[in-house]
GROMACS .gro file of C-alpha atoms in nm:
model
  485
    1UNK     CA    1 -14.453 -18.780   3.603
    2UNK     CA    2 -14.780 -18.597   3.627
    3UNK     CA    3 -15.016 -18.582   3.335
    4UNK     CA    4 -14.874 -18.381   3.052
    5UNK     CA    5 -15.114 -18.139   2.887
    6UNK     CA    6 -15.051 -18.164   2.517
    7UNK     CA    7 -15.290 -17.888   2.436
    8UNK     CA    8 -15.209 -17.610   2.199
    9UNK     CA    9 -15.346 -17.274   2.302
   10UNK     CA   10 -15.437 -17.034   2.030
   11UNK     CA   11 -15.378 -17.074   1.660
   12UNK     CA   12 -15.037 -17.124   1.509
   13UNK     CA   13 -14.915 -16.816   1.329
   14UNK     CA   14 -14.644 -16.737   1.082
   15UNK     CA   15 -14.329 -16.542   1.141
   16UNK     CA   16 -14.503 -16.209   1.103
   17UNK     CA   17 -14.394 -16.148   1.462
   18UNK     CA   18 -14.057 -15.981   1.425
   19UNK     CA   19 -13.770 -16.133   1.618
   20UNK     CA   20 -13.437 -15.988   1.721
   21UNK     CA   21 -13.153 -16.148   1.529
   22UNK     CA   22 -12.938 -16.152   1.842
   23UNK     CA   23 -13.026 -16.246   2.195
   24UNK     CA   24 -13.114 -15.929   2.390
   25UNK     CA   25 -12.858 -15.784   2.627
   26UNK     CA   26 -12.868 -15.955   2.964
   27UNK     CA   27 -13.020 -16.272   2.825
   28UNK     CA   28 -12.725 -16.424   2.649
   29UNK     CA   29 -12.723 -16.802   2.642
   30UNK     CA   30 -12.493 -16.947   2.905
   31UNK     CA   31 -12.200 -17.130   2.747
   32UNK     CA   32 -11.920 -17.195   2.994
   33UNK     CA   33 -11.733 -17.477   2.824
   34UNK     CA   34 -11.464 -17.415   2.570
   35UNK     CA   35 -11.570 -17.408   2.207
   36UNK     CA   36 -11.553 -17.736   2.022
   37UNK     CA   37 -11.397 -17.783   1.679
   38UNK     CA   38 -11.627 -17.707   1.388
   39UNK     CA   39 -11.587 -18.071   1.278
   40UNK     CA   40 -11.617 -18.297   1.586
   41UNK     CA   41 -11.394 -18.602   1.607
   42UNK     CA   42 -11.534 -18.948   1.665
   43UNK     CA   43 -11.491 -18.897   2.040
   44UNK     CA   44 -11.685 -18.569   2.035
   45UNK     CA   45 -12.043 -18.652   1.949
   46UNK     CA   46 -12.263 -18.365   1.834
   47UNK     CA   47 -12.527 -18.193   2.043
   48UNK     CA   48 -12.537 -17.924   2.310
   49UNK     CA   49 -12.739 -17.774   2.594
   50UNK     CA   50 -12.794 -17.400   2.624
   51UNK     CA   51 -12.988 -17.198   2.877
   52UNK     CA   52 -13.135 -16.851   2.915
   53UNK     CA   53 -13.235 -16.694   3.250
   54UNK     CA   54 -13.601 -16.602   3.271
   55UNK     CA   55 -13.681 -16.237   3.340
   56UNK     CA   56 -13.976 -16.058   3.503
   57UNK     CA   57 -14.275 -16.006   3.277
   58UNK     CA   58 -14.487 -15.824   3.535
   59UNK     CA   59 -14.454 -15.630   3.860
   60UNK     CA   60 -14.278 -15.818   4.145
   61UNK     CA   61 -14.456 -15.931   4.460
   62UNK     CA   62 -14.323 -15.967   4.814
   63UNK     CA   63 -14.250 -16.324   4.922
   64UNK     CA   64 -14.177 -16.478   5.258
   65UNK     CA   65 -14.100 -16.840   5.167
   66UNK     CA   66 -13.772 -16.985   5.286
   67UNK     CA   67 -13.699 -17.169   4.962
   68UNK     CA   68 -13.820 -16.897   4.726
   69UNK     CA   69 -13.631 -16.602   4.587
   70UNK     CA   70 -13.707 -16.283   4.784
   71UNK     CA   71 -13.908 -16.044   4.574
   72UNK     CA   72 -13.978 -16.304   4.308
   73UNK     CA   73 -14.185 -16.158   4.024
   74UNK     CA   74 -14.546 -16.259   3.976
   75UNK     CA   75 -14.463 -16.382   3.627
   76UNK     CA   76 -14.137 -16.463   3.450
   77UNK     CA   77 -14.049 -16.560   3.097
   78UNK     CA   78 -13.884 -16.457   2.775
   79UNK     CA   79 -14.013 -16.249   2.489
   80UNK     CA   80 -14.014 -16.405   2.141
   81UNK     CA   81 -13.662 -16.428   2.010
   82UNK     CA   82 -13.432 -16.608   1.771
   83UNK     CA   83 -13.201 -16.866   1.929
   84UNK     CA   84 -12.954 -17.132   1.821
   85UNK     CA   85 -13.132 -17.444   1.689
   86UNK     CA   86 -13.273 -17.686   1.947
   87UNK     CA   87 -13.531 -17.964   1.959
   88UNK     CA   88 -13.622 -18.014   2.328
   89UNK     CA   89 -13.679 -17.765   2.607
   90UNK     CA   90 -13.767 -17.738   2.974
   91UNK     CA   91 -13.741 -17.496   3.265
   92UNK     CA   92 -13.511 -17.550   3.564
   93UNK     CA   93 -13.450 -17.367   3.894
   94UNK     CA   94 -13.190 -17.358   4.170
   95UNK     CA   95 -13.342 -17.566   4.451
   96UNK     CA   96 -13.439 -17.923   4.351
   97UNK     CA   97 -13.656 -17.951   4.664
   98UNK     CA   98 -13.865 -17.646   4.572
   99UNK     CA   99 -14.189 -17.693   4.378
  100UNK     CA  100 -14.278 -17.492   4.072
  101UNK     CA  101 -14.644 -17.422   4.138
  102UNK     CA  102 -14.709 -17.244   3.813
  103UNK     CA  103 -14.838 -17.273   3.459
  104UNK     CA  104 -14.545 -17.305   3.219
  105UNK     CA  105 -14.617 -17.234   2.854
  106UNK     CA  106 -14.397 -17.203   2.547
  107UNK     CA  107 -14.428 -17.133   2.178
  108UNK     CA  108 -14.156 -17.215   1.932
  109UNK     CA  109 -14.059 -17.133   1.575
  110UNK     CA  110 -13.994 -17.421   1.338
  111UNK     CA  111 -13.643 -17.409   1.194
  112UNK     CA  112 -13.642 -17.342   0.823
  113UNK     CA  113 -14.010 -17.247   0.788
  114UNK     CA  114 -14.046 -16.951   1.022
  115UNK     CA  115 -14.382 -17.088   1.142
  116UNK     CA  116 -14.468 -17.029   1.505
  117UNK     CA  117 -14.660 -17.282   1.711
  118UNK     CA  118 -14.944 -17.188   1.941
  119UNK     CA  119 -14.885 -17.180   2.315
  120UNK     CA  120 -14.807 -17.526   2.450
  121UNK     CA  121 -14.816 -17.641   2.812
  122UNK     CA  122 -14.503 -17.780   2.976
  123UNK     CA  123 -14.561 -18.014   3.269
  124UNK     CA  124 -14.440 -17.812   3.567
  125UNK     CA  125 -14.349 -18.113   3.783
  126UNK     CA  126 -14.085 -18.363   3.673
  127UNK     CA  127 -14.170 -18.650   3.906
  128UNK     CA  128 -13.901 -18.884   3.773
  129UNK     CA  129 -13.612 -18.823   4.010
  130UNK     CA  130 -13.333 -18.965   4.223
  131UNK     CA  131 -13.416 -19.057   4.581
  132UNK     CA  132 -13.428 -18.776   4.836
  133UNK     CA  133 -13.118 -18.865   5.036
  134UNK     CA  134 -12.827 -18.664   4.903
  135UNK     CA  135 -13.031 -18.526   4.614
  136UNK     CA  136 -12.854 -18.240   4.440
  137UNK     CA  137 -12.872 -18.068   4.103
  138UNK     CA  138 -13.160 -17.845   3.996
  139UNK     CA  139 -13.537 -17.857   4.004
  140UNK     CA  140 -13.684 -17.915   3.662
  141UNK     CA  141 -14.005 -17.936   3.465
  142UNK     CA  142 -14.066 -18.233   3.242
  143UNK     CA  143 -13.888 -18.188   2.910
  144UNK     CA  144 -14.094 -18.113   2.600
  145UNK     CA  145 -13.996 -18.230   2.252
  146UNK     CA  146 -14.072 -17.953   2.000
  147UNK     CA  147 -13.868 -18.067   1.699
  148UNK     CA  148 -13.605 -17.861   1.519
  149UNK     CA  149 -13.669 -17.500   1.624
  150UNK     CA  150 -13.483 -17.167   1.612
  151UNK     CA  151 -13.717 -16.933   1.799
  152UNK     CA  152 -13.882 -16.943   2.140
  153UNK     CA  153 -14.112 -16.753   2.375
  154UNK     CA  154 -14.180 -16.851   2.738
  155UNK     CA  155 -14.415 -16.750   3.017
  156UNK     CA  156 -14.432 -16.890   3.372
  157UNK     CA  157 -14.740 -16.780   3.563
  158UNK     CA  158 -14.759 -16.855   3.939
  159UNK     CA  159 -15.067 -17.038   4.060
  160UNK     CA  160 -15.304 -16.875   4.305
  161UNK     CA  161 -15.293 -17.048   4.644
  162UNK     CA  162 -15.361 -17.005   5.011
  163UNK     CA  163 -15.683 -16.916   5.190
  164UNK     CA  164 -15.919 -16.669   5.032
  165UNK     CA  165 -16.113 -16.447   5.268
  166UNK     CA  166 -16.435 -16.272   5.177
  167UNK     CA  167 -16.364 -15.997   4.927
  168UNK     CA  168 -15.990 -16.077   4.916
  169UNK     CA  169 -15.785 -16.192   4.620
  170UNK     CA  170 -15.610 -16.526   4.618
  171UNK     CA  171 -15.250 -16.522   4.726
  172UNK     CA  172 -14.998 -16.564   4.448
  173UNK     CA  173 -14.762 -16.855   4.506
  174UNK     CA  174 -14.411 -16.719   4.447
  175UNK     CA  175 -14.175 -16.873   4.196
  176UNK     CA  176 -13.854 -17.053   4.296
  177UNK     CA  177 -13.528 -16.871   4.238
  178UNK     CA  178 -13.296 -16.915   3.941
  179UNK     CA  179 -13.555 -16.998   3.676
  180UNK     CA  180 -13.403 -17.055   3.335
  181UNK     CA  181 -13.502 -17.202   3.001
  182UNK     CA  182 -13.304 -17.508   2.893
  183UNK     CA  183 -13.273 -17.577   2.519
  184UNK     CA  184 -13.125 -17.907   2.401
  185UNK     CA  185 -12.988 -17.977   2.055
  186UNK     CA  186 -12.952 -18.357   2.016
  187UNK     CA  187 -12.718 -18.324   1.718
  188UNK     CA  188 -12.731 -18.532   1.403
  189UNK     CA  189 -12.762 -18.909   1.418
  190UNK     CA  190 -12.444 -18.949   1.215
  191UNK     CA  191 -12.363 -19.291   1.069
  192UNK     CA  192 -12.555 -19.491   1.330
  193UNK     CA  193 -12.920 -19.567   1.246
  194UNK     CA  194 -13.021 -19.813   1.518
  195UNK     CA  195 -13.392 -19.757   1.549
  196UNK     CA  196 -13.509 -19.959   1.248
  197UNK     CA  197 -13.266 -20.245   1.174
  198UNK     CA  198 -13.342 -20.551   0.967
  199UNK     CA  199 -13.525 -20.836   1.136
  200UNK     CA  200 -13.261 -21.060   1.301
  201UNK     CA  201 -13.231 -21.412   1.167
  202UNK     CA  202 -13.357 -21.600   1.472
  203UNK     CA  203 -13.571 -21.913   1.507
  204UNK     CA  204 -13.948 -21.881   1.506
  205UNK     CA  205 -13.958 -21.906   1.885
  206UNK     CA  206 -13.769 -21.580   1.927
  207UNK     CA  207 -13.961 -21.257   1.988
  208UNK     CA  208 -14.047 -21.082   1.667
  209UNK     CA  209 -13.851 -20.772   1.579
  210UNK     CA  210 -14.030 -20.446   1.651
  211UNK     CA  211 -14.219 -20.292   1.363
  212UNK     CA  212 -14.083 -19.977   1.206
  213UNK     CA  213 -14.253 -19.659   1.097
  214UNK     CA  214 -14.190 -19.641   0.720
  215UNK     CA  215 -14.473 -19.398   0.652
  216UNK     CA  216 -14.344 -19.135   0.896
  217UNK     CA  217 -14.163 -18.839   0.743
  218UNK     CA  218 -13.795 -18.798   0.810
  219UNK     CA  219 -13.714 -18.561   1.091
  220UNK     CA  220 -13.514 -18.247   1.033
  221UNK     CA  221 -13.187 -18.272   1.227
  222UNK     CA  222 -13.096 -17.986   1.457
  223UNK     CA  223 -12.784 -17.791   1.369
  224UNK     CA  224 -12.496 -17.831   1.611
  225UNK     CA  225 -12.399 -17.499   1.772
  226UNK     CA  226 -12.031 -17.411   1.776
  227UNK     CA  227 -12.004 -17.402   2.153
  228UNK     CA  228 -12.105 -17.619   2.443
  229UNK     CA  229 -12.260 -17.444   2.745
  230UNK     CA  230 -12.188 -17.467   3.112
  231UNK     CA  231 -12.353 -17.758   3.285
  232UNK     CA  232 -12.436 -17.851   3.640
  233UNK     CA  233 -12.219 -18.150   3.735
  234UNK     CA  234 -12.419 -18.458   3.824
  235UNK     CA  235 -12.357 -18.610   4.161
  236UNK     CA  236 -12.406 -18.950   4.318
  237UNK     CA  237 -12.643 -18.953   4.621
  238UNK     CA  238 -12.454 -19.038   4.937
  239UNK     CA  239 -12.687 -19.326   5.020
  240UNK     CA  240 -12.649 -19.517   4.694
  241UNK     CA  241 -12.426 -19.826   4.671
  242UNK     CA  242 -12.060 -19.782   4.592
  243UNK     CA  243 -11.976 -19.716   4.232
  244UNK     CA  244 -11.742 -19.915   4.017
  245UNK     CA  245 -11.405 -19.758   3.925
  246UNK     CA  246 -11.424 -19.426   3.744
  247UNK     CA  247 -11.382 -19.558   3.392
  248UNK     CA  248 -11.599 -19.572   3.083
  249UNK     CA  249 -11.542 -19.921   2.937
  250UNK     CA  250 -11.747 -20.081   2.663
  251UNK     CA  251 -11.987 -20.328   2.829
  252UNK     CA  252 -12.160 -20.628   2.683
  253UNK     CA  253 -12.520 -20.725   2.763
  254UNK     CA  254 -12.413 -20.866   3.102
  255UNK     CA  255 -12.220 -20.556   3.200
  256UNK     CA  256 -11.885 -20.724   3.133
  257UNK     CA  257 -11.606 -20.507   3.000
  258UNK     CA  258 -11.505 -20.572   2.640
  259UNK     CA  259 -11.149 -20.595   2.517
  260UNK     CA  260 -10.967 -20.259   2.494
  261UNK     CA  261 -11.021 -20.094   2.159
  262UNK     CA  262 -11.327 -20.305   2.074
  263UNK     CA  263 -11.582 -20.135   1.853
  264UNK     CA  264 -11.902 -20.042   2.037
  265UNK     CA  265 -12.200 -20.270   1.982
  266UNK     CA  266 -12.501 -20.075   1.859
  267UNK     CA  267 -12.764 -20.337   1.932
  268UNK     CA  268 -12.811 -20.665   2.118
  269UNK     CA  269 -13.008 -20.907   1.898
  270UNK     CA  270 -13.314 -21.088   2.019
  271UNK     CA  271 -13.245 -21.433   2.164
  272UNK     CA  272 -13.462 -21.741   2.173
  273UNK     CA  273 -13.596 -21.850   2.509
  274UNK     CA  274 -13.350 -22.139   2.507
  275UNK     CA  275 -13.057 -21.911   2.430
  276UNK     CA  276 -13.166 -21.675   2.706
  277UNK     CA  277 -13.204 -21.956   2.960
  278UNK     CA  278 -12.849 -22.069   2.886
  279UNK     CA  279 -12.720 -21.732   3.009
  280UNK     CA  280 -12.969 -21.678   3.292
  281UNK     CA  281 -12.790 -21.871   3.567
  282UNK     CA  282 -13.065 -22.129   3.606
  283UNK     CA  283 -13.357 -21.888   3.647
  284UNK     CA  284 -13.667 -22.113   3.620
  285UNK     CA  285 -13.894 -21.858   3.450
  286UNK     CA  286 -13.735 -21.607   3.218
  287UNK     CA  287 -13.863 -21.455   2.897
  288UNK     CA  288 -13.652 -21.445   2.585
  289UNK     CA  289 -13.429 -21.141   2.570
  290UNK     CA  290 -13.575 -20.891   2.323
  291UNK     CA  291 -13.367 -20.689   2.083
  292UNK     CA  292 -13.217 -20.385   2.261
  293UNK     CA  293 -13.059 -20.078   2.102
  294UNK     CA  294 -12.753 -19.996   2.312
  295UNK     CA  295 -12.633 -19.655   2.424
  296UNK     CA  296 -12.385 -19.658   2.137
  297UNK     CA  297 -12.678 -19.733   1.908
  298UNK     CA  298 -12.874 -19.421   2.006
  299UNK     CA  299 -12.560 -19.209   2.015
  300UNK     CA  300 -12.496 -19.146   2.385
  301UNK     CA  301 -12.198 -18.920   2.452
  302UNK     CA  302 -12.038 -19.111   2.738
  303UNK     CA  303 -11.833 -18.808   2.839
  304UNK     CA  304 -12.148 -18.636   2.967
  305UNK     CA  305 -12.238 -18.882   3.241
  306UNK     CA  306 -12.049 -18.954   3.560
  307UNK     CA  307 -11.785 -19.221   3.525
  308UNK     CA  308 -11.851 -19.553   3.692
  309UNK     CA  309 -12.178 -19.729   3.762
  310UNK     CA  310 -12.412 -19.761   4.061
  311UNK     CA  311 -12.590 -20.089   4.129
  312UNK     CA  312 -12.867 -20.202   4.357
  313UNK     CA  313 -12.916 -20.557   4.487
  314UNK     CA  314 -13.182 -20.701   4.258
  315UNK     CA  315 -13.486 -20.607   4.049
  316UNK     CA  316 -13.810 -20.682   4.231
  317UNK     CA  317 -14.032 -20.426   4.054
  318UNK     CA  318 -14.046 -20.276   3.708
  319UNK     CA  319 -14.197 -19.926   3.720
  320UNK     CA  320 -14.357 -19.816   3.393
  321UNK     CA  321 -14.346 -19.446   3.300
  322UNK     CA  322 -14.429 -19.217   3.013
  323UNK     CA  323 -14.179 -18.943   2.933
  324UNK     CA  324 -14.455 -18.678   2.892
  325UNK     CA  325 -14.253 -18.530   2.605
  326UNK     CA  326 -14.550 -18.545   2.368
  327UNK     CA  327 -14.625 -18.784   2.084
  328UNK     CA  328 -14.497 -18.567   1.800
  329UNK     CA  329 -14.196 -18.777   1.707
  330UNK     CA  330 -14.118 -19.046   1.452
  331UNK     CA  331 -13.958 -19.377   1.541
  332UNK     CA  332 -13.660 -19.291   1.321
  333UNK     CA  333 -13.624 -18.978   1.534
  334UNK     CA  334 -13.644 -19.163   1.869
  335UNK     CA  335 -13.262 -19.176   1.915
  336UNK     CA  336 -13.248 -18.795   1.892
  337UNK     CA  337 -13.529 -18.768   2.147
  338UNK     CA  338 -13.344 -19.002   2.383
  339UNK     CA  339 -13.019 -18.808   2.342
  340UNK     CA  340 -13.212 -18.494   2.432
  341UNK     CA  341 -13.365 -18.650   2.745
  342UNK     CA  342 -13.017 -18.772   2.840
  343UNK     CA  343 -12.870 -18.421   2.814
  344UNK     CA  344 -13.167 -18.273   3.000
  345UNK     CA  345 -13.125 -18.518   3.288
  346UNK     CA  346 -12.747 -18.477   3.310
  347UNK     CA  347 -12.662 -18.123   3.197
  348UNK     CA  348 -12.983 -17.940   3.291
  349UNK     CA  349 -13.099 -18.133   3.600
  350UNK     CA  350 -12.758 -18.236   3.735
  351UNK     CA  351 -12.811 -18.613   3.750
  352UNK     CA  352 -12.532 -18.866   3.707
  353UNK     CA  353 -12.689 -19.020   3.392
  354UNK     CA  354 -13.023 -19.057   3.219
  355UNK     CA  355 -13.279 -19.154   3.481
  356UNK     CA  356 -13.456 -19.447   3.312
  357UNK     CA  357 -13.308 -19.795   3.287
  358UNK     CA  358 -13.481 -19.855   2.954
  359UNK     CA  359 -13.688 -19.659   2.703
  360UNK     CA  360 -13.942 -19.784   2.448
  361UNK     CA  361 -14.063 -19.596   2.139
  362UNK     CA  362 -14.408 -19.617   1.986
  363UNK     CA  363 -14.292 -19.872   1.727
  364UNK     CA  364 -14.179 -20.111   2.000
  365UNK     CA  365 -13.805 -20.053   1.977
  366UNK     CA  366 -13.631 -20.097   2.314
  367UNK     CA  367 -13.334 -19.879   2.413
  368UNK     CA  368 -13.076 -19.916   2.688
  369UNK     CA  369 -13.101 -19.629   2.934
  370UNK     CA  370 -12.873 -19.577   3.233
  371UNK     CA  371 -12.526 -19.723   3.180
  372UNK     CA  372 -12.395 -20.028   3.363
  373UNK     CA  373 -12.513 -20.333   3.169
  374UNK     CA  374 -12.868 -20.415   3.061
  375UNK     CA  375 -12.879 -20.744   3.254
  376UNK     CA  376 -12.740 -20.594   3.574
  377UNK     CA  377 -12.946 -20.427   3.853
  378UNK     CA  378 -12.841 -20.071   3.767
  379UNK     CA  379 -12.983 -19.813   4.006
  380UNK     CA  380 -13.184 -19.556   3.815
  381UNK     CA  381 -13.347 -19.221   3.892
  382UNK     CA  382 -13.708 -19.273   3.790
  383UNK     CA  383 -13.932 -19.332   4.092
  384UNK     CA  384 -13.834 -19.119   4.391
  385UNK     CA  385 -13.838 -19.333   4.703
  386UNK     CA  386 -13.825 -19.665   4.516
  387UNK     CA  387 -13.516 -19.658   4.295
  388UNK     CA  388 -13.361 -19.935   4.507
  389UNK     CA  389 -13.434 -20.290   4.386
  390UNK     CA  390 -13.632 -20.171   4.086
  391UNK     CA  391 -13.598 -20.081   3.719
  392UNK     CA  392 -13.766 -19.796   3.534
  393UNK     CA  393 -13.904 -19.841   3.182
  394UNK     CA  394 -14.024 -19.524   3.008
  395UNK     CA  395 -14.244 -19.526   2.700
  396UNK     CA  396 -14.162 -19.224   2.485
  397UNK     CA  397 -14.472 -19.008   2.464
  398UNK     CA  398 -14.770 -18.884   2.661
  399UNK     CA  399 -15.052 -19.125   2.739
  400UNK     CA  400 -15.297 -18.930   2.948
  401UNK     CA  401 -15.579 -18.919   2.695
  402UNK     CA  402 -15.447 -19.154   2.425
  403UNK     CA  403 -15.346 -19.517   2.463
  404UNK     CA  404 -14.993 -19.636   2.409
  405UNK     CA  405 -14.951 -19.821   2.078
  406UNK     CA  406 -14.984 -20.199   2.098
  407UNK     CA  407 -14.625 -20.241   1.978
  408UNK     CA  408 -14.498 -20.033   2.272
  409UNK     CA  409 -14.703 -20.227   2.529
  410UNK     CA  410 -14.582 -20.556   2.378
  411UNK     CA  411 -14.222 -20.436   2.405
  412UNK     CA  412 -14.274 -20.346   2.772
  413UNK     CA  413 -14.409 -20.698   2.830
  414UNK     CA  414 -14.113 -20.862   2.654
  415UNK     CA  415 -13.862 -20.649   2.841
  416UNK     CA  416 -14.027 -20.712   3.179
  417UNK     CA  417 -14.054 -21.088   3.115
  418UNK     CA  418 -13.679 -21.101   3.055
  419UNK     CA  419 -13.555 -20.851   3.313
  420UNK     CA  420 -13.776 -20.975   3.597
  421UNK     CA  421 -13.708 -21.336   3.503
  422UNK     CA  422 -13.335 -21.283   3.557
  423UNK     CA  423 -13.416 -21.197   3.918
  424UNK     CA  424 -13.697 -21.446   3.983
  425UNK     CA  425 -13.984 -21.199   3.948
  426UNK     CA  426 -14.340 -21.305   3.857
  427UNK     CA  427 -14.499 -21.033   3.640
  428UNK     CA  428 -14.848 -21.105   3.776
  429UNK     CA  429 -14.735 -21.118   4.137
  430UNK     CA  430 -14.679 -20.868   4.415
  431UNK     CA  431 -14.379 -20.787   4.632
  432UNK     CA  432 -14.265 -20.538   4.895
  433UNK     CA  433 -14.023 -20.248   4.866
  434UNK     CA  434 -13.909 -20.016   5.145
  435UNK     CA  435 -13.971 -19.649   5.071
  436UNK     CA  436 -13.672 -19.418   5.065
  437UNK     CA  437 -13.909 -19.127   5.131
  438UNK     CA  438 -14.125 -18.930   4.890
  439UNK     CA  439 -14.468 -18.770   4.869
  440UNK     CA  440 -14.676 -19.088   4.894
  441UNK     CA  441 -14.497 -19.308   5.149
  442UNK     CA  442 -14.278 -19.202   5.440
  443UNK     CA  443 -13.919 -19.319   5.453
  444UNK     CA  444 -13.891 -19.670   5.595
  445UNK     CA  445 -14.245 -19.774   5.505
  446UNK     CA  446 -14.277 -20.127   5.364
  447UNK     CA  447 -14.506 -20.098   5.061
  448UNK     CA  448 -14.684 -20.379   4.877
  449UNK     CA  449 -14.655 -20.327   4.502
  450UNK     CA  450 -14.737 -20.510   4.183
  451UNK     CA  451 -14.422 -20.656   4.031
  452UNK     CA  452 -14.509 -20.453   3.722
  453UNK     CA  453 -14.630 -20.120   3.861
  454UNK     CA  454 -14.702 -19.777   3.725
  455UNK     CA  455 -14.505 -19.479   3.852
  456UNK     CA  456 -14.819 -19.357   4.032
  457UNK     CA  457 -14.815 -19.667   4.252
  458UNK     CA  458 -14.505 -19.541   4.431
  459UNK     CA  459 -14.536 -19.164   4.391
  460UNK     CA  460 -14.827 -18.920   4.390
  461UNK     CA  461 -14.834 -18.855   4.017
  462UNK     CA  462 -15.047 -18.925   3.711
  463UNK     CA  463 -14.756 -19.102   3.537
  464UNK     CA  464 -14.761 -19.319   3.326
  465UNK     CA  465 -15.080 -19.150   3.212
  466UNK     CA  466 -15.432 -19.281   3.267
  467UNK     CA  467 -15.445 -19.470   2.939
  468UNK     CA  468 -15.109 -19.647   2.968
  469UNK     CA  469 -15.175 -19.726   3.333
  470UNK     CA  470 -15.493 -19.903   3.224
  471UNK     CA  471 -15.290 -20.115   2.981
  472UNK     CA  472 -15.058 -20.255   3.249
  473UNK     CA  473 -15.292 -20.542   3.330
  474UNK     CA  474 -15.253 -20.688   2.982
  475UNK     CA  475 -14.876 -20.621   2.997
  476UNK     CA  476 -14.852 -20.827   3.318
  477UNK     CA  477 -15.040 -21.120   3.166
  478UNK     CA  478 -14.838 -21.114   2.846
  479UNK     CA  479 -14.510 -21.099   3.039
  480UNK     CA  480 -14.612 -21.396   3.255
  481UNK     CA  481 -14.705 -21.594   2.943
  482UNK     CA  482 -14.366 -21.513   2.791
  483UNK     CA  483 -14.199 -21.648   3.104
  484UNK     CA  484 -14.395 -21.974   3.065
  485UNK     CA  485 -14.600 -21.936   3.380
   0.00000   0.00000   0.00000
């Protein structure tokens, strides 16, 4: 996704700004699902997604665009208000093919303290996406992690565009229709604490367990609202391979269904290179499988995603991303951040599942992303035009002006060495993928790519951030070394 601006505009202020204690008339949070029990059962994991329609903040302008709302206002947003607790937000709109050419800014109130943040920029373009063919759902900004919050204010200001004649003002680019604020509550972690387990008892040749973040303060869990809102159902693009039967079985690391009633596995331990080779079907160069926190480990609610799985043929390229959600999270809070991204992709954007195949936190913990089996070629929604025969690995954070931590880059190398090795990929090599169509390469174009590429190599974007992109060279070399090349 494009570079995320983590700037804070203005100075944070206290709650001297009075807020309404109820959402104003006409701006009630959408909540179309039936209310859940106050005490969820084991099959009803906590968390919710709520949305509020944006309203005009200034006089409307006349528009003539075919994919824009007629009479769209020059600026839309929400006044400061109290809302149900949430930790991640974004803005969505009706037409996923329409661009939001605007500055999106938010300020939030910290839950429990009443302290307001300054204005923060939200990346207006979410460049991680399914391929164009059959794409449905909603357009969306990148999500922004703000931590446990109970107040919000939003403004969306259209960019000036078009030709400027002498003495004439710049044309205002109209906003797409159906703009709304999405607020995600990830819920409490509950009994599962997968992000910082003990070091597995493996031989010295096994990859070391990721470091933890013991000095980081504990995060404040978001309160679970009593109701669950309406969501846009995710759909499967018509051009993707056939899905497996519409069931939600427990899968092992190879994507094999476990016995009925088996308890979910919260992590897959690191294996030695020898142990990995024994399960790699004779692959000549394969890195040792690193420890991976499963979907059960980070608390995925499997009822949210579409049933069944979609696979591609192989994995020829690993695309590295940053989530552009900001760096203000602790490693113990990474599961909540991932649950929030999952809900934002599925409930807010209308995708079938979380878009990334894997995610990595700044302490080097690796998490399973899209469902279907970590060793299988699961088709993701991460690099529009090149989701076929690839895997997407997203490092949690924003790495435009700051480098990714060494532990995160090492984890990307370990994951790539294993995942590419299963499919015969050389991390320092190149290969070709055929574009499915996007903003950089026309559909049908054969494109030469590094086997470990950045998102920007296949899509016109600044993702994975200038700094992380510059670290991919060392990641390629490390991954090749881990494969024994």
